Short mmCIF file of C-alpha atoms in Angstrom, two decimals:
data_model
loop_
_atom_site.label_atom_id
_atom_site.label_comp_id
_atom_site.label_asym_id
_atom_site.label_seq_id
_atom_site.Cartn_x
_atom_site.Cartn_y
_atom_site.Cartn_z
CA UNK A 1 -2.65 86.23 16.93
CA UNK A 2 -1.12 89.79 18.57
CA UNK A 3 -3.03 91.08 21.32
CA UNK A 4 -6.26 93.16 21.17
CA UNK A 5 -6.00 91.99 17.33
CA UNK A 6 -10.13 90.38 16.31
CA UNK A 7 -9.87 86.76 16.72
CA UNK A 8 -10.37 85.51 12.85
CA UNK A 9 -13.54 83.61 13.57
CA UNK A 10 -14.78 86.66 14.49
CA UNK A 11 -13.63 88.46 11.50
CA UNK A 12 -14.86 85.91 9.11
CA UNK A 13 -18.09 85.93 11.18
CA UNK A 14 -18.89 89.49 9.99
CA UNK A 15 -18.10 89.26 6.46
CA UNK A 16 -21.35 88.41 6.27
CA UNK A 17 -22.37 91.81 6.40
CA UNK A 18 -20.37 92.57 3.46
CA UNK A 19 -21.95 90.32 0.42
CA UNK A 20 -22.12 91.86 -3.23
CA UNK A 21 -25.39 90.95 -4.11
CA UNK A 22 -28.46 89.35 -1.93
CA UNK A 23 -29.63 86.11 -1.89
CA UNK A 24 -27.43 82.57 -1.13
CA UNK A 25 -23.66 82.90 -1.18
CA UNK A 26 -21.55 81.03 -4.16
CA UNK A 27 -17.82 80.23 -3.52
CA UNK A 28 -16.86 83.28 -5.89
CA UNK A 29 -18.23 86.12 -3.76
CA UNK A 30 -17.46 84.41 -0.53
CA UNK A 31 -14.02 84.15 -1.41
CA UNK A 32 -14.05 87.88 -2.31
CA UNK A 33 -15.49 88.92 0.67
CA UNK A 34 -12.16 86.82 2.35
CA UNK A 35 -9.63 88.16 0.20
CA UNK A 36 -11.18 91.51 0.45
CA UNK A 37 -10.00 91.16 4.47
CA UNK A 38 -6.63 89.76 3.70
CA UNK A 39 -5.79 92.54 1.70
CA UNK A 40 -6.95 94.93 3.75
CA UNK A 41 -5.07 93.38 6.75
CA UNK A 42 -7.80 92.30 8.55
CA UNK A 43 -7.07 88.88 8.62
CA UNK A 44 -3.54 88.78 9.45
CA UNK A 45 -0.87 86.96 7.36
CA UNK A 46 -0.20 83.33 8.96
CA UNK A 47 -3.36 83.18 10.49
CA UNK A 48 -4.89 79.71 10.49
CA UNK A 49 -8.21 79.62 8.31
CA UNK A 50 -11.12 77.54 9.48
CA UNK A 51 -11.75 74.30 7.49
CA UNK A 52 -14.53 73.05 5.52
CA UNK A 53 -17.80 72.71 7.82
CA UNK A 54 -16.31 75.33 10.34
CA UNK A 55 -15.75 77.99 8.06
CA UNK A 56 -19.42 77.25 6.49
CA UNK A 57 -21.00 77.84 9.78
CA UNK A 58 -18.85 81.36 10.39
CA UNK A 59 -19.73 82.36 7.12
CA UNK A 60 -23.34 81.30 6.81
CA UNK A 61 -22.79 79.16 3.63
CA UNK A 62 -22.97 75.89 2.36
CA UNK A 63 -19.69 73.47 3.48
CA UNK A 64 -18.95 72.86 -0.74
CA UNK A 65 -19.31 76.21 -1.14
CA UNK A 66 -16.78 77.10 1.55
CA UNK A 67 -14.54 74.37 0.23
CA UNK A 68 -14.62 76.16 -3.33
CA UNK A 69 -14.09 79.47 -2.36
CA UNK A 70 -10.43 78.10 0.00
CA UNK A 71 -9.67 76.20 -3.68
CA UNK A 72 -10.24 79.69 -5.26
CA UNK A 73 -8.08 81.17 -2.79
CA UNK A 74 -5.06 79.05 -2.76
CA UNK A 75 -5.20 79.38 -6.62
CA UNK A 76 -5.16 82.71 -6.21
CA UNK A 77 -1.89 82.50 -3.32
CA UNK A 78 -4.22 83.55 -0.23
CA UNK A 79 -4.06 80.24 1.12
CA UNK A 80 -1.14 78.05 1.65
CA UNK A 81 -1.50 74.76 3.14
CA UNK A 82 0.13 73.29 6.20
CA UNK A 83 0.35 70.74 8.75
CA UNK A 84 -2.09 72.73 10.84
CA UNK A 85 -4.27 73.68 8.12
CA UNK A 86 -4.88 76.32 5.55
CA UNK A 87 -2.98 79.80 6.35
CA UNK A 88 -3.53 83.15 5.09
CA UNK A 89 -0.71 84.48 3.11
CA UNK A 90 -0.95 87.96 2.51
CA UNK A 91 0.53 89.16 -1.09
CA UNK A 92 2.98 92.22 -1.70
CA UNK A 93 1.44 93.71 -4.72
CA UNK A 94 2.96 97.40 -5.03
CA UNK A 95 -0.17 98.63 -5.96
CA UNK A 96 -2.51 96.49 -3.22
CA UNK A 97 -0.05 98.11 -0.82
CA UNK A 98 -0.90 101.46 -2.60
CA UNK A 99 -4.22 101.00 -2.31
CA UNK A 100 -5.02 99.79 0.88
CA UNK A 101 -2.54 102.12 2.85
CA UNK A 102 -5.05 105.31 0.65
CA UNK A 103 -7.79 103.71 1.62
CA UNK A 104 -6.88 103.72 5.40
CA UNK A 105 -6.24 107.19 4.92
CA UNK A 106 -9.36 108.42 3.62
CA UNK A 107 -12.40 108.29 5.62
CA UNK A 108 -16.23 107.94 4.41
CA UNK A 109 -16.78 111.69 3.65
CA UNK A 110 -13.85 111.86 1.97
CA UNK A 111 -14.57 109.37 -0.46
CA UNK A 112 -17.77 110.97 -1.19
CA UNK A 113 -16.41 114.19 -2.14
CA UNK A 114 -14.18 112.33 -4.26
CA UNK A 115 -16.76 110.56 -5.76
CA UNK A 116 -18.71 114.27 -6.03
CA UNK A 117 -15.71 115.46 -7.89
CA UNK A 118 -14.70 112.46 -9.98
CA UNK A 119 -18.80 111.84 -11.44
CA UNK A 120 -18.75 115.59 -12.40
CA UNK A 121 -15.40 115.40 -14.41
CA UNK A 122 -17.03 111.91 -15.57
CA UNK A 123 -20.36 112.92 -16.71
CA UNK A 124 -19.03 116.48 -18.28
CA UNK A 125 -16.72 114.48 -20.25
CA UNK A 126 -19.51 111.83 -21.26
CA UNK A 127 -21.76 114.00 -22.02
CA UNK A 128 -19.24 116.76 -24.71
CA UNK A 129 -18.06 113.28 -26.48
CA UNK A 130 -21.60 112.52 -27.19
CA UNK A 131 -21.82 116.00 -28.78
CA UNK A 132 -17.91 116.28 -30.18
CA UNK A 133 -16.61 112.93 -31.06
CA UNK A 134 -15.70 111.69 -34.04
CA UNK A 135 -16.53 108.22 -35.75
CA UNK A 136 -12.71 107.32 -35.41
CA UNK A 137 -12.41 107.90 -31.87
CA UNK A 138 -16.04 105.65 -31.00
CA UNK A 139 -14.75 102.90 -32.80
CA UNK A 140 -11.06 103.35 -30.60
CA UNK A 141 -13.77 103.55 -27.40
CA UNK A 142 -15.84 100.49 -28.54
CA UNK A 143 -12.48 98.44 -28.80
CA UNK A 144 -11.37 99.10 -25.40
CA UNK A 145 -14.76 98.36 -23.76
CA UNK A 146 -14.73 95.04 -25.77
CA UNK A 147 -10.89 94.44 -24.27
CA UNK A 148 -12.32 95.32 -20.79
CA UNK A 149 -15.01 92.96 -21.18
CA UNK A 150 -12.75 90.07 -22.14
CA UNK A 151 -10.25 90.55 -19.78
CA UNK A 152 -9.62 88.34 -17.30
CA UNK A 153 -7.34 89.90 -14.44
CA UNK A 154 -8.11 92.49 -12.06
CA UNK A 155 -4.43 94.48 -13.54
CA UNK A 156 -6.02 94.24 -17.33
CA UNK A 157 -9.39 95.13 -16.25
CA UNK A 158 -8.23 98.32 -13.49
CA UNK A 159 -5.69 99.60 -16.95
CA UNK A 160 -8.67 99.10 -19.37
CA UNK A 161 -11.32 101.18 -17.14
CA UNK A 162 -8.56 103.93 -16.45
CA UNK A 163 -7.65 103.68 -20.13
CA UNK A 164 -12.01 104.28 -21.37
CA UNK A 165 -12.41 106.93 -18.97
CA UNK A 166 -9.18 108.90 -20.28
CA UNK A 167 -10.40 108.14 -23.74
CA UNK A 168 -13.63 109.54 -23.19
CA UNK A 169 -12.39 112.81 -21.80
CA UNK A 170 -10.03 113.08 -24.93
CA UNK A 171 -13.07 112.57 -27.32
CA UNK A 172 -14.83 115.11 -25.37
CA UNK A 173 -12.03 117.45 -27.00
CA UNK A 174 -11.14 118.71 -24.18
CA UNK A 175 -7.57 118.78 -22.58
CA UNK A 176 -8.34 119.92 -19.18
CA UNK A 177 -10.89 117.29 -18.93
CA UNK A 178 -8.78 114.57 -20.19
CA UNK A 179 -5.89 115.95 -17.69
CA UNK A 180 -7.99 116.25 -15.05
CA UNK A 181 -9.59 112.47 -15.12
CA UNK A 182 -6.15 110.88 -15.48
CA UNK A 183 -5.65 112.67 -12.48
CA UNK A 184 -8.60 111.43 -10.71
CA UNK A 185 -7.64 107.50 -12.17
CA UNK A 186 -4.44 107.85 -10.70
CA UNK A 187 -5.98 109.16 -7.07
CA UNK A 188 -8.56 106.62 -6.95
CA UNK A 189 -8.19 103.85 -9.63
CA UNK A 190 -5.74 101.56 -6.84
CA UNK A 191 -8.40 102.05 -4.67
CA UNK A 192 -11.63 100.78 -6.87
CA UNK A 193 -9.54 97.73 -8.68
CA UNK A 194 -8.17 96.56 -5.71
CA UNK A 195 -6.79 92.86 -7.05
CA UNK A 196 -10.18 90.65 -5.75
CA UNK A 197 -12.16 93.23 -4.44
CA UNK A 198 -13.52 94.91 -7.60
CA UNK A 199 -16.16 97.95 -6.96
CA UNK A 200 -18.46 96.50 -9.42
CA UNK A 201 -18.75 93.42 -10.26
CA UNK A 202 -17.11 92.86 -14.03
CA UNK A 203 -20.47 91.78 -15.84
CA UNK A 204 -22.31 94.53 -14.58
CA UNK A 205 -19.06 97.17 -15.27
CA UNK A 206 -18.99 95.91 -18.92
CA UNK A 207 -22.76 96.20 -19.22
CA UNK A 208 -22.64 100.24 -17.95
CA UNK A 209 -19.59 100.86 -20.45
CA UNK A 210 -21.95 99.45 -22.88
CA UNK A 211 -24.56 101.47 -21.81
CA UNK A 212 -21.93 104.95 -21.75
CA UNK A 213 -20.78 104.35 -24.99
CA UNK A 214 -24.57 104.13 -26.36
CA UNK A 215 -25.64 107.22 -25.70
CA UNK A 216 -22.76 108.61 -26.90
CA UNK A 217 -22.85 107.30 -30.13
CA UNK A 218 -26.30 108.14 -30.00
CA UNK A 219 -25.88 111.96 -29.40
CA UNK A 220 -27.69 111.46 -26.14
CA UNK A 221 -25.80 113.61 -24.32
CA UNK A 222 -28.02 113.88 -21.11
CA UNK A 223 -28.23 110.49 -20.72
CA UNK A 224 -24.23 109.54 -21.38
CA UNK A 225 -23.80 112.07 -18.41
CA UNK A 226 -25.90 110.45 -15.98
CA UNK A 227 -25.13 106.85 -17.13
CA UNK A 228 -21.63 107.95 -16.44
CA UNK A 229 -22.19 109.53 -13.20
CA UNK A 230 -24.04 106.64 -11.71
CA UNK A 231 -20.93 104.41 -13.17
CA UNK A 232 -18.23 106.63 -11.16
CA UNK A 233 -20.71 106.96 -7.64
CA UNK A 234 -21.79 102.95 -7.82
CA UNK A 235 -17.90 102.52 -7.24
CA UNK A 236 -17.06 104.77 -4.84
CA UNK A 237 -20.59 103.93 -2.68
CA UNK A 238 -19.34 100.62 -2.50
CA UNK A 239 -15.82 101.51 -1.55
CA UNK A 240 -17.37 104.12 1.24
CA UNK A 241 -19.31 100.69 1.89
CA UNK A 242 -16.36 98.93 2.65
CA UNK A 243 -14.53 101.17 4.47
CA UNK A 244 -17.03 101.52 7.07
CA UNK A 245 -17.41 98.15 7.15
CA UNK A 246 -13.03 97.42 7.57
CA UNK A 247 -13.64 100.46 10.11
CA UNK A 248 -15.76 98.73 12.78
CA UNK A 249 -13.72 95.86 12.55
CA UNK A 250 -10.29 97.94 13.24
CA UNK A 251 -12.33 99.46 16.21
CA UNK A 252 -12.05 95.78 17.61
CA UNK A 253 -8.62 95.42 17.41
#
């Protein structure tokens, strides 16, 4: 470990502070909250990982449940195994890099006007294709939401969402709205689909496309503009979440 760097027990110690959803952690979201700090840097590549009961007591979790979520790791090429133990191995994804060198840059009021910016463009656009679009272009949206919710991979699933929202704009008939949300998927989209650290969680992401595309079908234009809305600001709160969050832990370093 490099000087004035957070020792990793103390690292892992705080994630958890960072948990999805209350209540007892499984080995899916406590590897996420992990790989969520080796992408971000926070726990450096080649660092030795805790084993088994260890890492259970850091983490507050159950010791299978700790064992599960290294076996999700490694499968996933966080891990590595060695003589001393299970080290981090930090991947070199073009867009992770992306991502988390834009997400160092933008601090927590930042965000928020970007989420201010990008739920207006969303919920104007949501709320014209409820009153403009045609039966051709609902059936083209209703496809990609049910390729989003099949997908399996964080790069299918980040393309897919990018993809609806850009669709949605276009049935809204509107150029500068279409323009304008690919440019917003292009400023923030590496930063919500970070590869394991998803802004929502996919189930409940599939359920509010669901929920978008009802209302729009419906005519229910108020409502398709505050469904999406709420979509684009769940996101980024959880991002401006997690930034504070990898923040204070920088501080320590």
């Amino acid at each position: 470990m490099e000087g004035g760097a957070v020792p990793v027990d103390e690292t892992l110690r705080s994630l958890r502070r960072w948990s999805r959803t209350p209540g007892p952690a499984d080995a899916a979201g406590v590897a996420g909250r992990i790989a969520e700090a080796i992408v971000l840097g926070l726990l450096p590549d080649g660092e030795r990982v805790p084993g088994g009961a260890e890492l259970a007591a850091l983490l507050g979790c159950r010791a299978e449940v700790a064992r599960d979520a290294l076996g999700r790791l490694a499968g996933d090429g966080l891990v590595i195994t060695s003589a001393v133990g299970p080290l981090i191995r930090r991947p070199a994804d073009p867009l992770l890099v992306a991502g988390t060198a834009r997400l160092r840059e933008l601090d927590a009021h930042a965000l928020r006007e970007i989420s201010d910016q990008h739920s207006a463009i969303a919920g104007t656009a949501a709320l014209l294709a409820a009153e403009r679009a045609t039966a051709d272009e609902l059936t083209a949206l209703r496809a990609l939401a049910a390729e989003f919710a099949a997908a399996t991979g964080t790069t299918d699933r980040r393309r897919l969402d990018g993809r609806l929202h850009i669709e949605i704009g276009a049935a809204a008939q509107s150029s500068r709205l279409t323009h304008q949300e690919i440019a917003l998927q292009t400023e923030t989209g590496a930063l919500r689909w970070l590869p394991w650290a998803e802004a929502i969680p996919h189930g409940a992401e599939t359920a509010q496309h669901a929920a978008i595309l009802d209302a729009i079908e419906a005519g229910a234009g108020d409502r398709a503009r505050a469904l999406a809305e709420d979509h684009v600001r769940a996101g980024i709160r959880r991002l401006v979440e997690f930034r504070l969050w990898s923040g204070d832990q920088r501080c320590g370093r």
